[in-house]
Amino acid sequence: MYGTGVALNQLKQQGQRNTLLTVEVKGRLQSILRLSGRYIAGRADIDLNALLDNLRTLGDELDDLYSEELLSAHEHLRSVFRIRVALLIVASFIERYRELIEPSEVGVSVLAH
């Protein structure tokens, strides 16, 4: 769980500072952060399959950006790499522990206990 928190924090920090990301990509990243946090917190209103698809799609787009921008400033490319790794960590965590995260009958995820 700690690693997922670190990954979410990296997504937030790197996404805000990276000049290679468009405003649209930054907005999508913030949305994924918010939805991931809500899902991990046990909110029942999150479509898990859509969230996982969004995590993977954005990660693939970042891979493409990384390939296209190899001649760009090195620090920004490292930031894109960190975002990509963080997206993979969050997606893996959610997939692995989805049964523990889903809300129980009382509305709080099993993981919260």
Short mmCIF file of N, CA and C in Angstrom, two decimals:
data_model
loop_
_atom_site.label_atom_id
_atom_site.label_comp_id
_atom_site.label_asym_id
_atom_site.label_seq_id
_atom_site.Cartn_x
_atom_site.Cartn_y
_atom_site.Cartn_z
N MET A 1 0.83 -1.19 0.00
CA MET A 1 0.00 0.00 0.00
C MET A 1 0.88 1.26 0.00
N TYR A 2 1.97 1.24 0.76
CA TYR A 2 2.86 2.39 0.83
C TYR A 2 3.40 2.75 -0.54
N GLY A 3 3.80 1.73 -1.32
CA GLY A 3 4.33 1.97 -2.66
C GLY A 3 3.30 2.62 -3.56
N THR A 4 2.04 2.27 -3.39
CA THR A 4 0.99 2.89 -4.19
C THR A 4 0.82 4.35 -3.83
N GLY A 5 0.93 4.67 -2.54
CA GLY A 5 0.86 6.07 -2.12
C GLY A 5 2.00 6.88 -2.70
N VAL A 6 3.18 6.30 -2.72
CA VAL A 6 4.34 6.97 -3.31
C VAL A 6 4.10 7.17 -4.81
N ALA A 7 3.58 6.15 -5.46
CA ALA A 7 3.31 6.24 -6.90
C ALA A 7 2.29 7.33 -7.20
N LEU A 8 1.22 7.40 -6.41
CA LEU A 8 0.22 8.45 -6.61
C LEU A 8 0.82 9.83 -6.40
N ASN A 9 1.66 9.96 -5.39
CA ASN A 9 2.33 11.24 -5.14
C ASN A 9 3.26 11.61 -6.30
N GLN A 10 3.98 10.64 -6.84
CA GLN A 10 4.85 10.89 -7.98
C GLN A 10 4.03 11.34 -9.19
N LEU A 11 2.89 10.70 -9.41
CA LEU A 11 2.02 11.10 -10.52
C LEU A 11 1.62 12.56 -10.38
N LYS A 12 1.24 12.93 -9.18
CA LYS A 12 0.81 14.31 -8.93
C LYS A 12 1.96 15.29 -9.17
N GLN A 13 3.08 15.04 -8.54
CA GLN A 13 4.22 15.96 -8.64
C GLN A 13 4.78 16.04 -10.06
N GLN A 14 5.05 14.91 -10.66
CA GLN A 14 5.66 14.89 -11.99
C GLN A 14 4.70 15.43 -13.04
N GLY A 15 3.42 15.16 -12.88
CA GLY A 15 2.43 15.64 -13.83
C GLY A 15 2.29 17.14 -13.83
N GLN A 16 2.46 17.77 -12.69
CA GLN A 16 2.33 19.22 -12.59
C GLN A 16 3.53 19.94 -13.18
N ARG A 17 4.70 19.35 -13.08
CA ARG A 17 5.94 20.05 -13.46
C ARG A 17 6.43 19.77 -14.88
N ASN A 18 5.93 18.75 -15.52
CA ASN A 18 6.50 18.33 -16.79
C ASN A 18 5.97 19.18 -17.95
N THR A 19 6.87 19.85 -18.64
CA THR A 19 6.47 20.72 -19.74
C THR A 19 6.21 19.95 -21.04
N LEU A 20 6.54 18.68 -21.09
CA LEU A 20 6.25 17.87 -22.27
C LEU A 20 4.78 17.45 -22.33
N LEU A 21 4.10 17.53 -21.20
CA LEU A 21 2.69 17.13 -21.15
C LEU A 21 1.80 18.29 -21.54
N THR A 22 0.83 18.02 -22.39
CA THR A 22 -0.13 19.05 -22.78
C THR A 22 -1.10 19.29 -21.62
N VAL A 23 -1.84 20.37 -21.71
CA VAL A 23 -2.85 20.67 -20.70
C VAL A 23 -3.88 19.54 -20.64
N GLU A 24 -4.22 19.00 -21.81
CA GLU A 24 -5.20 17.91 -21.86
C GLU A 24 -4.67 16.66 -21.14
N VAL A 25 -3.42 16.31 -21.37
CA VAL A 25 -2.82 15.14 -20.72
C VAL A 25 -2.73 15.37 -19.21
N LYS A 26 -2.34 16.57 -18.81
CA LYS A 26 -2.28 16.88 -17.37
C LYS A 26 -3.65 16.76 -16.73
N GLY A 27 -4.69 17.21 -17.43
CA GLY A 27 -6.05 17.08 -16.92
C GLY A 27 -6.48 15.63 -16.78
N ARG A 28 -6.16 14.82 -17.78
CA ARG A 28 -6.48 13.39 -17.71
C ARG A 28 -5.73 12.71 -16.57
N LEU A 29 -4.47 13.11 -16.39
CA LEU A 29 -3.67 12.54 -15.32
C LEU A 29 -4.28 12.89 -13.96
N GLN A 30 -4.69 14.13 -13.78
CA GLN A 30 -5.32 14.54 -12.52
C GLN A 30 -6.63 13.77 -12.29
N SER A 31 -7.39 13.56 -13.35
CA SER A 31 -8.63 12.79 -13.24
C SER A 31 -8.35 11.35 -12.82
N ILE A 32 -7.33 10.74 -13.43
CA ILE A 32 -6.95 9.37 -13.07
C ILE A 32 -6.49 9.31 -11.61
N LEU A 33 -5.75 10.32 -11.18
CA LEU A 33 -5.32 10.38 -9.78
C LEU A 33 -6.52 10.41 -8.84
N ARG A 34 -7.45 11.29 -9.15
CA ARG A 34 -8.63 11.44 -8.30
C ARG A 34 -9.45 10.14 -8.26
N LEU A 35 -9.68 9.55 -9.43
CA LEU A 35 -10.47 8.32 -9.48
C LEU A 35 -9.75 7.16 -8.80
N SER A 36 -8.44 7.06 -8.97
CA SER A 36 -7.67 5.99 -8.32
C SER A 36 -7.77 6.13 -6.80
N GLY A 37 -7.60 7.34 -6.32
CA GLY A 37 -7.70 7.59 -4.89
C GLY A 37 -9.08 7.25 -4.35
N ARG A 38 -10.11 7.64 -5.10
CA ARG A 38 -11.48 7.34 -4.66
C ARG A 38 -11.72 5.82 -4.66
N TYR A 39 -11.20 5.13 -5.67
CA TYR A 39 -11.39 3.68 -5.72
C TYR A 39 -10.67 3.00 -4.56
N ILE A 40 -9.43 3.39 -4.32
CA ILE A 40 -8.66 2.79 -3.23
C ILE A 40 -9.31 3.09 -1.89
N ALA A 41 -9.95 4.25 -1.77
CA ALA A 41 -10.65 4.60 -0.53
C ALA A 41 -11.96 3.86 -0.37
N GLY A 42 -12.37 3.09 -1.38
CA GLY A 42 -13.57 2.26 -1.25
C GLY A 42 -14.84 2.90 -1.78
N ARG A 43 -14.73 3.92 -2.59
CA ARG A 43 -15.93 4.54 -3.16
C ARG A 43 -16.55 3.59 -4.18
N ALA A 44 -17.86 3.42 -4.09
CA ALA A 44 -18.56 2.46 -4.93
C ALA A 44 -18.90 3.01 -6.32
N ASP A 45 -18.75 4.31 -6.53
CA ASP A 45 -19.19 4.92 -7.78
C ASP A 45 -18.12 4.93 -8.87
N ILE A 46 -17.06 4.15 -8.73
CA ILE A 46 -15.97 4.14 -9.70
C ILE A 46 -16.08 2.90 -10.59
N ASP A 47 -16.02 3.10 -11.90
CA ASP A 47 -16.03 2.00 -12.85
C ASP A 47 -14.59 1.48 -12.96
N LEU A 48 -14.34 0.34 -12.33
CA LEU A 48 -12.98 -0.21 -12.26
C LEU A 48 -12.40 -0.49 -13.64
N ASN A 49 -13.17 -1.10 -14.52
CA ASN A 49 -12.64 -1.43 -15.84
C ASN A 49 -12.27 -0.18 -16.62
N ALA A 50 -13.09 0.86 -16.52
CA ALA A 50 -12.77 2.13 -17.21
C ALA A 50 -11.52 2.76 -16.60
N LEU A 51 -11.38 2.70 -15.28
CA LEU A 51 -10.20 3.25 -14.61
C LEU A 51 -8.94 2.53 -15.07
N LEU A 52 -8.98 1.22 -15.08
CA LEU A 52 -7.80 0.45 -15.52
C LEU A 52 -7.49 0.72 -16.99
N ASP A 53 -8.52 0.82 -17.83
CA ASP A 53 -8.29 1.15 -19.24
C ASP A 53 -7.64 2.52 -19.38
N ASN A 54 -8.11 3.50 -18.59
CA ASN A 54 -7.53 4.85 -18.64
C ASN A 54 -6.08 4.85 -18.17
N LEU A 55 -5.78 4.09 -17.13
CA LEU A 55 -4.40 3.98 -16.66
C LEU A 55 -3.50 3.44 -17.75
N ARG A 56 -3.95 2.37 -18.39
CA ARG A 56 -3.14 1.75 -19.44
C ARG A 56 -3.01 2.65 -20.68
N THR A 57 -4.11 3.25 -21.09
CA THR A 57 -4.10 4.11 -22.28
C THR A 57 -3.17 5.29 -22.08
N LEU A 58 -3.28 5.96 -20.95
CA LEU A 58 -2.41 7.10 -20.69
C LEU A 58 -0.95 6.65 -20.62
N GLY A 59 -0.69 5.52 -20.02
CA GLY A 59 0.67 4.99 -19.97
C GLY A 59 1.22 4.72 -21.36
N ASP A 60 0.40 4.14 -22.24
CA ASP A 60 0.84 3.89 -23.62
C ASP A 60 1.12 5.20 -24.35
N GLU A 61 0.28 6.21 -24.12
CA GLU A 61 0.51 7.51 -24.75
C GLU A 61 1.81 8.14 -24.26
N LEU A 62 2.12 7.95 -22.99
CA LEU A 62 3.38 8.47 -22.45
C LEU A 62 4.57 7.72 -23.05
N ASP A 63 4.41 6.43 -23.29
CA ASP A 63 5.47 5.68 -23.98
C ASP A 63 5.73 6.28 -25.35
N ASP A 64 4.65 6.61 -26.07
CA ASP A 64 4.80 7.22 -27.40
C ASP A 64 5.48 8.58 -27.29
N LEU A 65 5.09 9.37 -26.31
CA LEU A 65 5.69 10.68 -26.10
C LEU A 65 7.18 10.54 -25.81
N TYR A 66 7.50 9.56 -24.98
CA TYR A 66 8.90 9.31 -24.63
C TYR A 66 9.70 8.99 -25.88
N SER A 67 9.14 8.18 -26.77
CA SER A 67 9.83 7.81 -28.01
C SER A 67 10.01 9.02 -28.92
N GLU A 68 8.97 9.86 -29.02
CA GLU A 68 9.00 11.01 -29.92
C GLU A 68 9.95 12.11 -29.43
N GLU A 69 10.12 12.22 -28.14
CA GLU A 69 10.83 13.35 -27.57
C GLU A 69 12.23 13.00 -27.05
N LEU A 70 12.84 11.98 -27.59
CA LEU A 70 14.14 11.55 -27.08
C LEU A 70 15.21 12.64 -27.15
N LEU A 71 15.01 13.61 -28.00
CA LEU A 71 15.99 14.68 -28.12
C LEU A 71 15.67 15.87 -27.20
N SER A 72 14.59 15.79 -26.46
CA SER A 72 14.19 16.87 -25.56
C SER A 72 15.06 16.89 -24.31
N ALA A 73 14.78 17.85 -23.49
CA ALA A 73 15.52 17.99 -22.23
C ALA A 73 15.44 16.69 -21.43
N HIS A 74 16.58 16.24 -20.98
CA HIS A 74 16.70 14.97 -20.28
C HIS A 74 15.81 14.90 -19.04
N GLU A 75 15.76 15.95 -18.26
CA GLU A 75 14.99 15.94 -17.01
C GLU A 75 13.50 15.72 -17.27
N HIS A 76 12.98 16.30 -18.32
CA HIS A 76 11.55 16.12 -18.63
C HIS A 76 11.27 14.69 -19.08
N LEU A 77 12.19 14.09 -19.78
CA LEU A 77 12.01 12.70 -20.18
C LEU A 77 12.05 11.77 -18.97
N ARG A 78 12.93 12.05 -18.03
CA ARG A 78 12.96 11.25 -16.79
C ARG A 78 11.64 11.39 -16.06
N SER A 79 11.07 12.57 -16.08
CA SER A 79 9.78 12.80 -15.43
C SER A 79 8.68 11.98 -16.11
N VAL A 80 8.68 11.94 -17.44
CA VAL A 80 7.71 11.13 -18.18
C VAL A 80 7.89 9.66 -17.79
N PHE A 81 9.12 9.21 -17.68
CA PHE A 81 9.39 7.83 -17.27
C PHE A 81 8.84 7.56 -15.86
N ARG A 82 9.06 8.49 -14.94
CA ARG A 82 8.54 8.32 -13.57
C ARG A 82 7.02 8.24 -13.57
N ILE A 83 6.37 9.07 -14.38
CA ILE A 83 4.91 9.03 -14.46
C ILE A 83 4.46 7.68 -14.98
N ARG A 84 5.13 7.19 -16.02
CA ARG A 84 4.76 5.90 -16.60
C ARG A 84 4.90 4.77 -15.59
N VAL A 85 5.99 4.75 -14.86
CA VAL A 85 6.20 3.71 -13.85
C VAL A 85 5.14 3.83 -12.75
N ALA A 86 4.85 5.04 -12.33
CA ALA A 86 3.83 5.24 -11.30
C ALA A 86 2.46 4.75 -11.77
N LEU A 87 2.11 5.01 -13.03
CA LEU A 87 0.84 4.51 -13.57
C LEU A 87 0.80 2.98 -13.53
N LEU A 88 1.91 2.35 -13.88
CA LEU A 88 1.96 0.88 -13.83
C LEU A 88 1.80 0.36 -12.40
N ILE A 89 2.41 1.02 -11.45
CA ILE A 89 2.30 0.61 -10.04
C ILE A 89 0.87 0.71 -9.57
N VAL A 90 0.23 1.83 -9.85
CA VAL A 90 -1.16 2.03 -9.42
C VAL A 90 -2.07 1.00 -10.07
N ALA A 91 -1.93 0.79 -11.36
CA ALA A 91 -2.76 -0.19 -12.05
C ALA A 91 -2.54 -1.60 -11.49
N SER A 92 -1.30 -1.97 -11.26
CA SER A 92 -1.00 -3.30 -10.70
C SER A 92 -1.59 -3.47 -9.31
N PHE A 93 -1.47 -2.44 -8.48
CA PHE A 93 -2.02 -2.50 -7.13
C PHE A 93 -3.53 -2.70 -7.18
N ILE A 94 -4.20 -1.90 -8.00
CA ILE A 94 -5.65 -2.00 -8.08
C ILE A 94 -6.07 -3.37 -8.60
N GLU A 95 -5.38 -3.88 -9.62
CA GLU A 95 -5.73 -5.20 -10.14
C GLU A 95 -5.49 -6.29 -9.11
N ARG A 96 -4.38 -6.23 -8.41
CA ARG A 96 -4.03 -7.27 -7.47
C ARG A 96 -4.95 -7.29 -6.24
N TYR A 97 -5.30 -6.12 -5.74
CA TYR A 97 -6.06 -6.05 -4.50
C TYR A 97 -7.50 -5.59 -4.68
N ARG A 98 -8.03 -5.73 -5.86
CA ARG A 98 -9.37 -5.23 -6.15
C ARG A 98 -10.43 -5.81 -5.22
N GLU A 99 -10.32 -7.08 -4.84
CA GLU A 99 -11.32 -7.66 -3.95
C GLU A 99 -11.28 -7.05 -2.56
N LEU A 100 -10.10 -6.64 -2.13
CA LEU A 100 -9.97 -6.01 -0.81
C LEU A 100 -10.39 -4.55 -0.83
N ILE A 101 -10.30 -3.93 -1.97
CA ILE A 101 -10.60 -2.51 -2.09
C ILE A 101 -12.09 -2.25 -2.27
N GLU A 102 -12.78 -3.16 -2.94
CA GLU A 102 -14.19 -2.94 -3.23
C GLU A 102 -14.96 -2.74 -1.93
N PRO A 103 -15.95 -1.85 -1.96
CA PRO A 103 -16.72 -1.56 -0.74
C PRO A 103 -17.42 -2.80 -0.21
N SER A 104 -17.44 -2.92 1.11
CA SER A 104 -18.20 -4.00 1.74
C SER A 104 -19.64 -3.53 1.91
N GLU A 105 -20.45 -4.32 2.57
CA GLU A 105 -21.86 -3.98 2.74
C GLU A 105 -22.06 -2.66 3.45
N VAL A 106 -21.16 -2.29 4.34
CA VAL A 106 -21.33 -1.05 5.11
C VAL A 106 -20.73 0.14 4.39
N GLY A 107 -20.20 -0.03 3.19
CA GLY A 107 -19.70 1.09 2.40
C GLY A 107 -18.25 1.43 2.59
N VAL A 108 -17.53 0.65 3.39
CA VAL A 108 -16.11 0.90 3.60
C VAL A 108 -15.35 -0.31 3.06
N SER A 109 -14.27 -0.06 2.36
CA SER A 109 -13.54 -1.19 1.77
C SER A 109 -12.96 -2.08 2.85
N VAL A 110 -12.77 -3.34 2.53
CA VAL A 110 -12.19 -4.31 3.44
C VAL A 110 -10.78 -3.87 3.82
N LEU A 111 -10.06 -3.29 2.89
CA LEU A 111 -8.70 -2.83 3.13
C LEU A 111 -8.65 -1.77 4.23
N ALA A 112 -9.71 -0.98 4.37
CA ALA A 112 -9.73 0.08 5.38
C ALA A 112 -9.79 -0.50 6.80
N HIS A 113 -10.21 -1.75 6.93
CA HIS A 113 -10.28 -2.36 8.26
C HIS A 113 -8.96 -2.87 8.60
#
